[in-house]
């Protein structure tokens, strides 16, 4: 059985959502960040970065929320959360999984810290380009891969939800609002948010 190490109000919500979408049984282990449980040798053996979420599955250990999303999608293929090898849609699926930590999170950081970066040097270009590209990606919908919901929507959907609704960093363009609302309506995300709320 997969075991998720998590904490509320962190990127763990991505892992909770993808696990709920997958529908496979899993165990939750809450890590008390304020008590420093993430810094113990036992936990750092799972994630040397001393951060949540992290996942174990037998002898496998996985950290980084995007990697957890990919791992769960491939471990539970019957859930249909990732295009299989050889499917042409797999290229875009992988692109959007990596777009979150590679482009969206740095864009959030520079915007919230009011830091100016040279778009020629920054891996993500610039803030406006990131969200213009995302607007094009979700415009045709309903999901990033058209009719097919995937683990990439977990990553991008929560990024847009937090960027628009929580951090107030991203203007709520109509296309974004519709996409985020579709994500928030998914029963698996509602279950994940309820799990998180119960643990706060």
CSV table of N, CA and C in Angstrom, one decimal, residues 131 134-139 141-143 156-186 189 193:
chain,number,residue,atom,x,y,z
A,131,UNK,N,1.4,32.9,-17.9
A,131,UNK,CA,0.0,32.7,-17.8
A,131,UNK,C,-0.7,32.9,-19.2
A,134,UNK,N,-0.6,29.4,-20.4
A,134,UNK,CA,-1.6,28.6,-19.7
A,134,UNK,C,-3.0,28.9,-20.2
A,135,UNK,N,-3.3,30.2,-20.5
A,135,UNK,CA,-4.6,30.5,-21.0
A,135,UNK,C,-4.9,29.8,-22.3
A,136,UNK,N,-3.9,29.8,-23.2
A,136,UNK,CA,-4.1,29.0,-24.5
A,136,UNK,C,-4.3,27.5,-24.2
A,137,UNK,N,-3.6,27.0,-23.2
A,137,UNK,CA,-3.6,25.6,-23.0
A,137,UNK,C,-5.0,25.1,-22.4
A,138,UNK,N,-5.6,25.9,-21.6
A,138,UNK,CA,-6.8,25.5,-21.0
A,138,UNK,C,-8.1,26.0,-21.7
A,139,UNK,N,-7.8,26.8,-22.7
A,139,UNK,CA,-9.0,27.5,-23.4
A,139,UNK,C,-9.9,26.5,-24.2
A,141,UNK,N,-10.1,23.1,-23.6
A,141,UNK,CA,-10.6,22.3,-22.5
A,141,UNK,C,-11.4,21.1,-22.9
A,142,UNK,N,-12.1,20.5,-22.0
A,142,UNK,CA,-12.2,21.0,-20.6
A,142,UNK,C,-10.9,20.8,-19.8
A,143,UNK,N,-10.0,19.9,-20.3
A,143,UNK,CA,-8.8,19.7,-19.5
A,143,UNK,C,-7.6,19.9,-20.4
A,156,UNK,N,-1.5,21.7,-12.5
A,156,UNK,CA,-1.9,23.0,-13.0
A,156,UNK,C,-3.1,23.6,-12.4
A,157,UNK,N,-4.1,22.7,-12.1
A,157,UNK,CA,-5.4,23.2,-11.6
A,157,UNK,C,-5.2,23.8,-10.2
A,158,UNK,N,-4.4,23.1,-9.3
A,158,UNK,CA,-4.1,23.7,-8.0
A,158,UNK,C,-3.3,24.9,-8.1
A,159,UNK,N,-2.3,25.0,-9.0
A,159,UNK,CA,-1.5,26.2,-9.1
A,159,UNK,C,-2.4,27.4,-9.5
A,160,UNK,N,-3.3,27.2,-10.4
A,160,UNK,CA,-4.2,28.3,-10.8
A,160,UNK,C,-5.1,28.6,-9.7
A,161,UNK,N,-5.7,27.6,-9.0
A,161,UNK,CA,-6.5,27.9,-7.8
A,161,UNK,C,-5.8,28.7,-6.8
A,162,UNK,N,-4.6,28.3,-6.4
A,162,UNK,CA,-3.9,29.1,-5.4
A,162,UNK,C,-3.5,30.5,-5.9
A,163,UNK,N,-3.0,30.5,-7.2
A,163,UNK,CA,-2.6,31.8,-7.7
A,163,UNK,C,-3.7,32.8,-7.8
A,164,UNK,N,-4.9,32.4,-8.2
A,164,UNK,CA,-6.1,33.3,-8.3
A,164,UNK,C,-6.8,33.5,-7.0
A,165,UNK,N,-7.2,32.4,-6.3
A,165,UNK,CA,-8.1,32.4,-5.2
A,165,UNK,C,-7.4,32.7,-3.8
A,166,UNK,N,-6.2,32.1,-3.7
A,166,UNK,CA,-5.6,32.2,-2.4
A,166,UNK,C,-4.5,33.3,-2.3
A,167,UNK,N,-3.5,33.2,-3.2
A,167,UNK,CA,-2.4,34.2,-3.2
A,167,UNK,C,-2.8,35.5,-3.9
A,168,UNK,N,-3.8,35.5,-4.7
A,168,UNK,CA,-4.3,36.7,-5.5
A,168,UNK,C,-3.1,37.3,-6.3
A,169,UNK,N,-2.4,36.4,-6.9
A,169,UNK,CA,-1.2,36.8,-7.8
A,169,UNK,C,-1.6,36.9,-9.3
A,170,UNK,N,-2.6,36.0,-9.6
A,170,UNK,CA,-3.0,35.8,-11.0
A,170,UNK,C,-4.3,36.5,-11.3
A,171,UNK,N,-4.5,37.4,-12.2
A,171,UNK,CA,-5.8,37.9,-12.5
A,171,UNK,C,-6.7,36.8,-13.0
A,172,UNK,N,-8.0,36.8,-12.5
A,172,UNK,CA,-8.9,35.8,-12.8
A,172,UNK,C,-9.5,36.0,-14.2
A,173,UNK,N,-8.8,35.5,-15.2
A,173,UNK,CA,-9.3,35.5,-16.6
A,173,UNK,C,-10.5,34.5,-16.7
A,174,UNK,N,-11.5,34.8,-17.5
A,174,UNK,CA,-12.6,33.9,-17.6
A,174,UNK,C,-12.2,32.5,-17.9
A,175,UNK,N,-11.3,32.2,-18.8
A,175,UNK,CA,-10.9,30.9,-19.1
A,175,UNK,C,-10.3,30.2,-17.9
A,176,UNK,N,-9.5,30.9,-17.1
A,176,UNK,CA,-8.9,30.3,-15.9
A,176,UNK,C,-10.0,30.0,-14.8
A,177,UNK,N,-11.0,31.0,-14.7
A,177,UNK,CA,-12.0,30.8,-13.7
A,177,UNK,C,-12.8,29.5,-14.0
A,178,UNK,N,-13.1,29.3,-15.3
A,178,UNK,CA,-13.9,28.2,-15.7
A,178,UNK,C,-13.1,26.9,-15.5
A,179,UNK,N,-11.8,26.9,-15.8
A,179,UNK,CA,-11.0,25.7,-15.6
A,179,UNK,C,-10.9,25.4,-14.1
A,180,UNK,N,-10.6,26.4,-13.3
A,180,UNK,CA,-10.4,26.2,-11.9
A,180,UNK,C,-11.7,25.7,-11.3
A,181,UNK,N,-12.8,26.2,-11.7
A,181,UNK,CA,-14.2,25.8,-11.2
A,181,UNK,C,-14.4,24.3,-11.5
A,182,UNK,N,-14.0,23.9,-12.7
A,182,UNK,CA,-14.1,22.5,-13.1
A,182,UNK,C,-13.3,21.6,-12.2
A,183,UNK,N,-12.1,22.0,-11.9
A,183,UNK,CA,-11.2,21.3,-11.0
A,183,UNK,C,-11.8,21.2,-9.6
A,184,UNK,N,-12.3,22.3,-9.1
A,184,UNK,CA,-12.9,22.4,-7.7
A,184,UNK,C,-14.1,21.5,-7.6
A,185,UNK,N,-14.8,21.3,-8.7
A,185,UNK,CA,-16.0,20.5,-8.7
A,185,UNK,C,-15.7,19.0,-8.7
A,186,UNK,N,-14.5,18.6,-8.9
A,186,UNK,CA,-14.2,17.2,-9.0
A,186,UNK,C,-14.4,16.5,-7.6
A,189,UNK,N,-11.1,16.0,-5.6
A,189,UNK,CA,-10.5,17.2,-5.0
A,189,UNK,C,-11.3,17.6,-3.8
A,193,UNK,N,-9.7,18.1,-0.1
A,193,UNK,CA,-9.8,19.3,0.7
A,193,UNK,C,-10.5,19.0,2.0
